[in-house]
mmCIF file of N, CA and C in Angstrom:
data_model
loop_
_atom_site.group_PDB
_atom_site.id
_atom_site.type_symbol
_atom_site.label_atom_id
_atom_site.label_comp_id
_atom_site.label_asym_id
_atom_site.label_seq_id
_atom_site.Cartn_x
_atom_site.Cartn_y
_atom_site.Cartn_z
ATOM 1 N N UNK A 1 -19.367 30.252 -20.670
ATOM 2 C CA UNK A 1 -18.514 30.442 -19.512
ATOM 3 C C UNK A 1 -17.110 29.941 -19.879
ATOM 4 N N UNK A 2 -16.111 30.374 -19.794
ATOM 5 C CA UNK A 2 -14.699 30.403 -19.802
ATOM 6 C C UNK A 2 -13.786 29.135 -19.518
ATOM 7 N N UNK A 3 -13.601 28.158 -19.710
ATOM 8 C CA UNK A 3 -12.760 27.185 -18.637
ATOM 9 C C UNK A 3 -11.941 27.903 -17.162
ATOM 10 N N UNK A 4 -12.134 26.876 -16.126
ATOM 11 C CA UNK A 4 -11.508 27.380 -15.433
ATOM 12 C C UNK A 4 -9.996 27.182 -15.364
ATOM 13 N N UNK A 5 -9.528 25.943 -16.227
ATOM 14 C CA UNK A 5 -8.017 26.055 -16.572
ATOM 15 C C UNK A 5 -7.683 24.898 -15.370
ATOM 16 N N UNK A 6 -8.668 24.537 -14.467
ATOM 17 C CA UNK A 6 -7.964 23.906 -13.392
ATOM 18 C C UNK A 6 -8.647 22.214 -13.249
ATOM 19 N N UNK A 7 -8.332 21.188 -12.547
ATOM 20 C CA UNK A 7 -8.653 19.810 -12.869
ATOM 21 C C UNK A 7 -7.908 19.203 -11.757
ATOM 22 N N UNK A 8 -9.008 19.074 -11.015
ATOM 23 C CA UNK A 8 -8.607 18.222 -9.501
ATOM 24 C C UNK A 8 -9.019 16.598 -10.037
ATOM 25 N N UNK A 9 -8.045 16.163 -9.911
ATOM 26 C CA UNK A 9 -7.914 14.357 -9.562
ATOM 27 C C UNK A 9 -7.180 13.760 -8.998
ATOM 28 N N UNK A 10 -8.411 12.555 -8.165
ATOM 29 C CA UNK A 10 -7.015 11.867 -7.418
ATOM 30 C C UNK A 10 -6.362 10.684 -8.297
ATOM 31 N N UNK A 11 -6.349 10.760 -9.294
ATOM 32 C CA UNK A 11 -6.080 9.791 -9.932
ATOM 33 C C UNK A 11 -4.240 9.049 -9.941
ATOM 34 N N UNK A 12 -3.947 8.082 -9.764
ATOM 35 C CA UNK A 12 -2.125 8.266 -9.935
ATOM 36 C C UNK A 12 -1.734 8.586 -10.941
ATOM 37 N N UNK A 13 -0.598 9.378 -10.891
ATOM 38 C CA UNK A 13 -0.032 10.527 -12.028
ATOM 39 C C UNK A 13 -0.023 9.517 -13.585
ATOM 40 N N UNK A 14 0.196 8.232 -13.501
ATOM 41 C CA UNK A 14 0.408 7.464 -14.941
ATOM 42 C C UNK A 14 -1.017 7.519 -15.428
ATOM 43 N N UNK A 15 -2.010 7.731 -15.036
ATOM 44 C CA UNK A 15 -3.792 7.597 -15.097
ATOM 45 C C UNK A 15 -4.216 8.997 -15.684
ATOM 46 N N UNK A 16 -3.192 10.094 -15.058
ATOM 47 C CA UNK A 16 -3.498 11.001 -15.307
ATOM 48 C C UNK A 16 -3.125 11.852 -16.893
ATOM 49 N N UNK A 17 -4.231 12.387 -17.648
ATOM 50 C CA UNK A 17 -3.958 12.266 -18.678
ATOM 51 C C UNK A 17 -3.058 13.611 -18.745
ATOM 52 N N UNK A 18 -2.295 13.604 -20.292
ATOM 53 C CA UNK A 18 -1.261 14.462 -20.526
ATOM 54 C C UNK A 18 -0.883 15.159 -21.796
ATOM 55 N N UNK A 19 -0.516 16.532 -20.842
ATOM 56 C CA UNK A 19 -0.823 17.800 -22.112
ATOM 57 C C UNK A 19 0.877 18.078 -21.988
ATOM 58 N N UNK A 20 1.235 18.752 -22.944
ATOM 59 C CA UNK A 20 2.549 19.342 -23.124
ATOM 60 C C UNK A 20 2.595 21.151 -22.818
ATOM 61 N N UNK A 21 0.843 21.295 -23.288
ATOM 62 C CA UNK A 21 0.626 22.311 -22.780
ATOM 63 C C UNK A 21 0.171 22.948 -21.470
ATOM 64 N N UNK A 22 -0.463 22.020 -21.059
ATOM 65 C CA UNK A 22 -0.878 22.151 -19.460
ATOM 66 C C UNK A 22 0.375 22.191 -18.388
ATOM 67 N N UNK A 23 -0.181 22.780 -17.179
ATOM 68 C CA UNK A 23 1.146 22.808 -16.394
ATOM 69 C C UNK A 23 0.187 22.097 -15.253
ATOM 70 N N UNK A 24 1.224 21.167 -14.335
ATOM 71 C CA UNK A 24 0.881 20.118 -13.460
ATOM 72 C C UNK A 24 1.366 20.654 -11.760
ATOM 73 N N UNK A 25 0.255 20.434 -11.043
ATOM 74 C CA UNK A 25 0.767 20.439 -9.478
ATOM 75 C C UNK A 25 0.481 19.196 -9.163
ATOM 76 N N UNK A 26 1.548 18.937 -8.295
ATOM 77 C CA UNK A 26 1.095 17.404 -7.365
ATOM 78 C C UNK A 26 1.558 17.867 -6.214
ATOM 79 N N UNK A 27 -0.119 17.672 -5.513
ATOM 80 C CA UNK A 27 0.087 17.411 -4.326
ATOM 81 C C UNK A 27 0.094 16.237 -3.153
ATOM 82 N N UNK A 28 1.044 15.957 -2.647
ATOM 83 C CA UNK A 28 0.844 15.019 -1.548
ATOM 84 C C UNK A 28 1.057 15.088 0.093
ATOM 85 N N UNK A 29 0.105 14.196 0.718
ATOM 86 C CA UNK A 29 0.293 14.308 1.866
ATOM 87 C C UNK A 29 0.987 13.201 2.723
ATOM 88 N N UNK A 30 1.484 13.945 3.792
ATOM 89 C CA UNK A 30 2.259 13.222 4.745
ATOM 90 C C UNK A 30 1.852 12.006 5.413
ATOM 91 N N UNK A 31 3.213 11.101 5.189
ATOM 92 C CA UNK A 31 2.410 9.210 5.015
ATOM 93 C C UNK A 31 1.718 9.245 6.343
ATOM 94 N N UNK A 32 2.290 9.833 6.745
ATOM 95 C CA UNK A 32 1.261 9.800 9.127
ATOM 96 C C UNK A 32 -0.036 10.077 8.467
ATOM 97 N N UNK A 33 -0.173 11.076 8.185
ATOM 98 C CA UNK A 33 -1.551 11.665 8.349
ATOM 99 C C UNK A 33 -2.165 10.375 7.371
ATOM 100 N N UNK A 34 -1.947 10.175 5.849
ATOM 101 C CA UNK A 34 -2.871 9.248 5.563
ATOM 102 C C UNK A 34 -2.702 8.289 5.607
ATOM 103 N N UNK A 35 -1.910 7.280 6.754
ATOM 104 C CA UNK A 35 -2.311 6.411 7.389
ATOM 105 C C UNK A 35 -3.459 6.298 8.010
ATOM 106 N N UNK A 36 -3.198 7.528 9.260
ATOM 107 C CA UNK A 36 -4.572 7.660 9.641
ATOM 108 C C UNK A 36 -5.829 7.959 9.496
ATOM 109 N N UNK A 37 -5.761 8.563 8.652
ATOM 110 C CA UNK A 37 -7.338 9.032 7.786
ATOM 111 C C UNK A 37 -7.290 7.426 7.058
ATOM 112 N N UNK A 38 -6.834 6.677 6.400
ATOM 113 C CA UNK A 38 -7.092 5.525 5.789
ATOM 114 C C UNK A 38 -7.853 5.070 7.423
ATOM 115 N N UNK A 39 -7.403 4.848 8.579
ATOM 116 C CA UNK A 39 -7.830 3.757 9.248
ATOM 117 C C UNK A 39 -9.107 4.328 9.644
ATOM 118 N N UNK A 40 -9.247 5.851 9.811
ATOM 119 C CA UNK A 40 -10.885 5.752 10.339
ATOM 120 C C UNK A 40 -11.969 6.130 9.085
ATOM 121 N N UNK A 41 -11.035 6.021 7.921
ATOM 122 C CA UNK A 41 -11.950 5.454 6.722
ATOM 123 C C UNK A 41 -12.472 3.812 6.553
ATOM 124 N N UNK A 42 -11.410 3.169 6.978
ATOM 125 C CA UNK A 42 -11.793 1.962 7.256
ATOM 126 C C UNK A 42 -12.707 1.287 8.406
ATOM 127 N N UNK A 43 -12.783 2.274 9.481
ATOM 128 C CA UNK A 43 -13.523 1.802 10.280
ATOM 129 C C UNK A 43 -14.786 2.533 10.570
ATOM 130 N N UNK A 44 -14.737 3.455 9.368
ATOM 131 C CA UNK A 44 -16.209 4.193 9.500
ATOM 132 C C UNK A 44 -17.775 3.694 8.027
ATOM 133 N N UNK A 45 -16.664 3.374 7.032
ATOM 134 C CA UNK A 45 -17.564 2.868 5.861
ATOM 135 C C UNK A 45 -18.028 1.591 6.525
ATOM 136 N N UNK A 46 -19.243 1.533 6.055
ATOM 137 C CA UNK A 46 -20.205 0.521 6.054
ATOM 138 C C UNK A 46 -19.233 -0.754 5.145
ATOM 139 N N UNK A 47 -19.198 -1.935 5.441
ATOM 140 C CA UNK A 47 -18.762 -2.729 4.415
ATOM 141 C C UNK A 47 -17.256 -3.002 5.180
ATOM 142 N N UNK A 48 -16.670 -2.323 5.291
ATOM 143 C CA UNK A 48 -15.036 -2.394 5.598
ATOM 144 C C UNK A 48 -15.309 -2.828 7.344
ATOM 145 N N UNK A 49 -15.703 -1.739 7.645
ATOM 146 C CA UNK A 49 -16.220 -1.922 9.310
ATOM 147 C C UNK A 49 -14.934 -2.879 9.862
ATOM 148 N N UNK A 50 -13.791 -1.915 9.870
ATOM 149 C CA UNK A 50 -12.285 -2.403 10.913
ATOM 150 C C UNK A 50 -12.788 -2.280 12.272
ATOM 151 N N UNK A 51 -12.610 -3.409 12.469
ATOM 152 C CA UNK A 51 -12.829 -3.716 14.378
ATOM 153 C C UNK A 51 -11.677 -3.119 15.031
ATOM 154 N N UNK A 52 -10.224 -3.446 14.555
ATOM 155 C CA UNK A 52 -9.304 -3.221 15.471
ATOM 156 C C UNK A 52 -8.571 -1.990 16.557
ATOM 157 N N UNK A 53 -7.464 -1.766 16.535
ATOM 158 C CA UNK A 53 -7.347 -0.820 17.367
ATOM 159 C C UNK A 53 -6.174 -0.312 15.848
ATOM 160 N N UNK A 54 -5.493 1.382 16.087
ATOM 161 C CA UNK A 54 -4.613 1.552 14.967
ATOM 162 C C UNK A 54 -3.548 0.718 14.767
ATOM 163 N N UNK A 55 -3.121 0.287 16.248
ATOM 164 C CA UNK A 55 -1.586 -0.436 15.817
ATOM 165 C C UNK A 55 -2.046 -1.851 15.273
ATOM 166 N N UNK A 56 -3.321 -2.686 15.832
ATOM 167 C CA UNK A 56 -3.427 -3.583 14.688
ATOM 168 C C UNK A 56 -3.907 -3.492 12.926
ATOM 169 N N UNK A 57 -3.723 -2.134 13.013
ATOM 170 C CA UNK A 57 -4.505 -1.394 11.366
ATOM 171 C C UNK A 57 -2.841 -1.073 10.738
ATOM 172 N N UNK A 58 -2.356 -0.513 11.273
ATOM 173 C CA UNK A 58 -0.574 -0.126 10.419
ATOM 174 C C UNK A 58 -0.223 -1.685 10.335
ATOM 175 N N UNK A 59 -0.008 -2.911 11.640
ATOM 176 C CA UNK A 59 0.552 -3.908 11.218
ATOM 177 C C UNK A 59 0.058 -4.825 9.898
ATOM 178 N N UNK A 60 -1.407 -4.648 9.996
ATOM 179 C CA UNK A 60 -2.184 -5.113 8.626
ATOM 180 C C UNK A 60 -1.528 -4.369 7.154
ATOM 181 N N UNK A 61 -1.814 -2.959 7.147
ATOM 182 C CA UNK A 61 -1.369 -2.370 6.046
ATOM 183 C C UNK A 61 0.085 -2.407 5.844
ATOM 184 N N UNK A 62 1.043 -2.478 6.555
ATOM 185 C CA UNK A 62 2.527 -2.096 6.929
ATOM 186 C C UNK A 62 3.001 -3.663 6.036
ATOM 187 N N UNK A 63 2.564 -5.077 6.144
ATOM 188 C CA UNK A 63 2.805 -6.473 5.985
ATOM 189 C C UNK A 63 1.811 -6.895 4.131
ATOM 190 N N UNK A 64 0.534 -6.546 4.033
ATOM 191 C CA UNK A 64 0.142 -6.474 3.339
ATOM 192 C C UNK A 64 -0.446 -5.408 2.742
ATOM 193 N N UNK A 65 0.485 -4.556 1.752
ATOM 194 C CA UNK A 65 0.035 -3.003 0.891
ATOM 195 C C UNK A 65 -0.069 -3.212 -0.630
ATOM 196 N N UNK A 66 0.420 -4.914 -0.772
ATOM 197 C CA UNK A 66 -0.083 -5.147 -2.135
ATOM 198 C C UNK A 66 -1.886 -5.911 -2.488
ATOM 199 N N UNK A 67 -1.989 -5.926 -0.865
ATOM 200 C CA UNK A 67 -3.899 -6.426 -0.367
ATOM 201 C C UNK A 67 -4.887 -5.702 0.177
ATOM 202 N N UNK A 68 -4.554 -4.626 0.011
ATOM 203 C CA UNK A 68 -5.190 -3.469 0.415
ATOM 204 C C UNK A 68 -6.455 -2.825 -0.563
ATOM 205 N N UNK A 69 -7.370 -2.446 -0.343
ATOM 206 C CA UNK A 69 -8.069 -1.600 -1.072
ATOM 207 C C UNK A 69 -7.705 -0.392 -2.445
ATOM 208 N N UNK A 70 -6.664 0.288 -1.830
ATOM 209 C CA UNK A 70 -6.250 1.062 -2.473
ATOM 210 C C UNK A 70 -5.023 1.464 -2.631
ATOM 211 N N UNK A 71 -4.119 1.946 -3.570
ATOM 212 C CA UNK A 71 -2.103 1.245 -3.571
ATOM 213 C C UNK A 71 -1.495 2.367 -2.683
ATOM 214 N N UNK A 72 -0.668 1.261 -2.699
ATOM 215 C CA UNK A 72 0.237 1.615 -1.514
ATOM 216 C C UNK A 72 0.930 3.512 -1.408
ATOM 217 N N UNK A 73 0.391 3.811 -0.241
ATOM 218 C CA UNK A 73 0.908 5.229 -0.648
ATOM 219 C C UNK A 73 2.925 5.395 -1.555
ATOM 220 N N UNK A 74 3.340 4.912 -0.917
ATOM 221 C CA UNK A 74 4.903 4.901 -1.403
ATOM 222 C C UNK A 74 4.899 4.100 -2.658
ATOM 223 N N UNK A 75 4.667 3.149 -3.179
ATOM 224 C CA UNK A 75 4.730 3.357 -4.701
ATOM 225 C C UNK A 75 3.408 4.329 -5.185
ATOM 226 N N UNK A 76 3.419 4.887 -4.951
ATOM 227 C CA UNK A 76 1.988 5.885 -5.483
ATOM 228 C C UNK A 76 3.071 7.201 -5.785
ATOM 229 N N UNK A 77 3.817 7.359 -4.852
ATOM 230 C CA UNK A 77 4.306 8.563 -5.041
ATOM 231 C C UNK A 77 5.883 8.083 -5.954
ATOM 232 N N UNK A 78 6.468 6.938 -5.550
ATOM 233 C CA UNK A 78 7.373 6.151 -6.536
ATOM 234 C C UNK A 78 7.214 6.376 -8.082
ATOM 235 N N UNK A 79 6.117 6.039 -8.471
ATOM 236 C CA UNK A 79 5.669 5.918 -9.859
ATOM 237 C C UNK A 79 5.915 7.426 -10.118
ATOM 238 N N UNK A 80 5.225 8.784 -9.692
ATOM 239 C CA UNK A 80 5.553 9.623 -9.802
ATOM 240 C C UNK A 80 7.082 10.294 -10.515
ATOM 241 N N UNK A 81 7.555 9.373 -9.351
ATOM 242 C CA UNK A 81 9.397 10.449 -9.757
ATOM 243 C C UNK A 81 9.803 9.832 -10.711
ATOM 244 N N UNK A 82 9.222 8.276 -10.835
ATOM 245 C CA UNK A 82 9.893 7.749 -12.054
ATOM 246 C C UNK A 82 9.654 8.241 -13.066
ATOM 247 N N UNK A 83 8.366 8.353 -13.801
ATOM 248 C CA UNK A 83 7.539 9.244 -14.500
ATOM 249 C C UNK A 83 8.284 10.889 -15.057
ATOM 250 N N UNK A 84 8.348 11.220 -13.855
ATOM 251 C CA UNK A 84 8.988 12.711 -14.302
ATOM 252 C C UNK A 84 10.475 12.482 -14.395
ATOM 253 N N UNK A 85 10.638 11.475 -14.261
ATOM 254 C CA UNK A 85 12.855 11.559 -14.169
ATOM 255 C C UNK A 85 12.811 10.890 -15.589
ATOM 256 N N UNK A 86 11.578 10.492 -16.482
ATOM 257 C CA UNK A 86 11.659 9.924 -17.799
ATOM 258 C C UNK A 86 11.362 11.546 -18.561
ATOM 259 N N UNK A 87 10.787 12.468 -18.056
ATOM 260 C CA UNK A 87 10.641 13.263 -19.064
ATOM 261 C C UNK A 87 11.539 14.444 -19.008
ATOM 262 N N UNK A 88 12.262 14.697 -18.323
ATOM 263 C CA UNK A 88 13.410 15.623 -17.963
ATOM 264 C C UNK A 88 14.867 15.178 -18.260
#
């Protein structure tokens, strides 16, 4: 069977490994929306089980995003431009 040529990861772009030949899409989504999908990820996994309400979930993440589970969306996408403004 053929490759399909294509390679979904969420990995951050520095993680992500690199071809000269491959061509790259990045996609990202809008910080609202995965705020909120973070909080009723947080309050739906077993283990995490967030009691609060959202506005006490943004003031948590908003104060501490270097204590979080997973990095901070804005340097996530930071690292990115830096990344590509080194290879252009």
């Amino acid at each position: 069977m053929p490759r399909s040529g294509a390679l979904k990861v969420h990995l951050p772009f520095n993680l992500t490994p690199w071809s000269d030949k491959a061509k790259y899409i990045y996609v990202t989504r809008n910080p609202k929306d995965c705020c909120v999908s973070y909080y009723h990820h947080m309050k739906n996994i077993p283990g995490h089980g967030f009691k609060g309400t959202f506005d006490q979930f943004f003031e948590l993440i908003k104060w501490n995003s270097g204590k979080i589970d997973y990095e901070d969306y804005f340097d996530h996408c930071l690292r990115l431009f830096v990344e590509l403004s080194g290879l252009y």
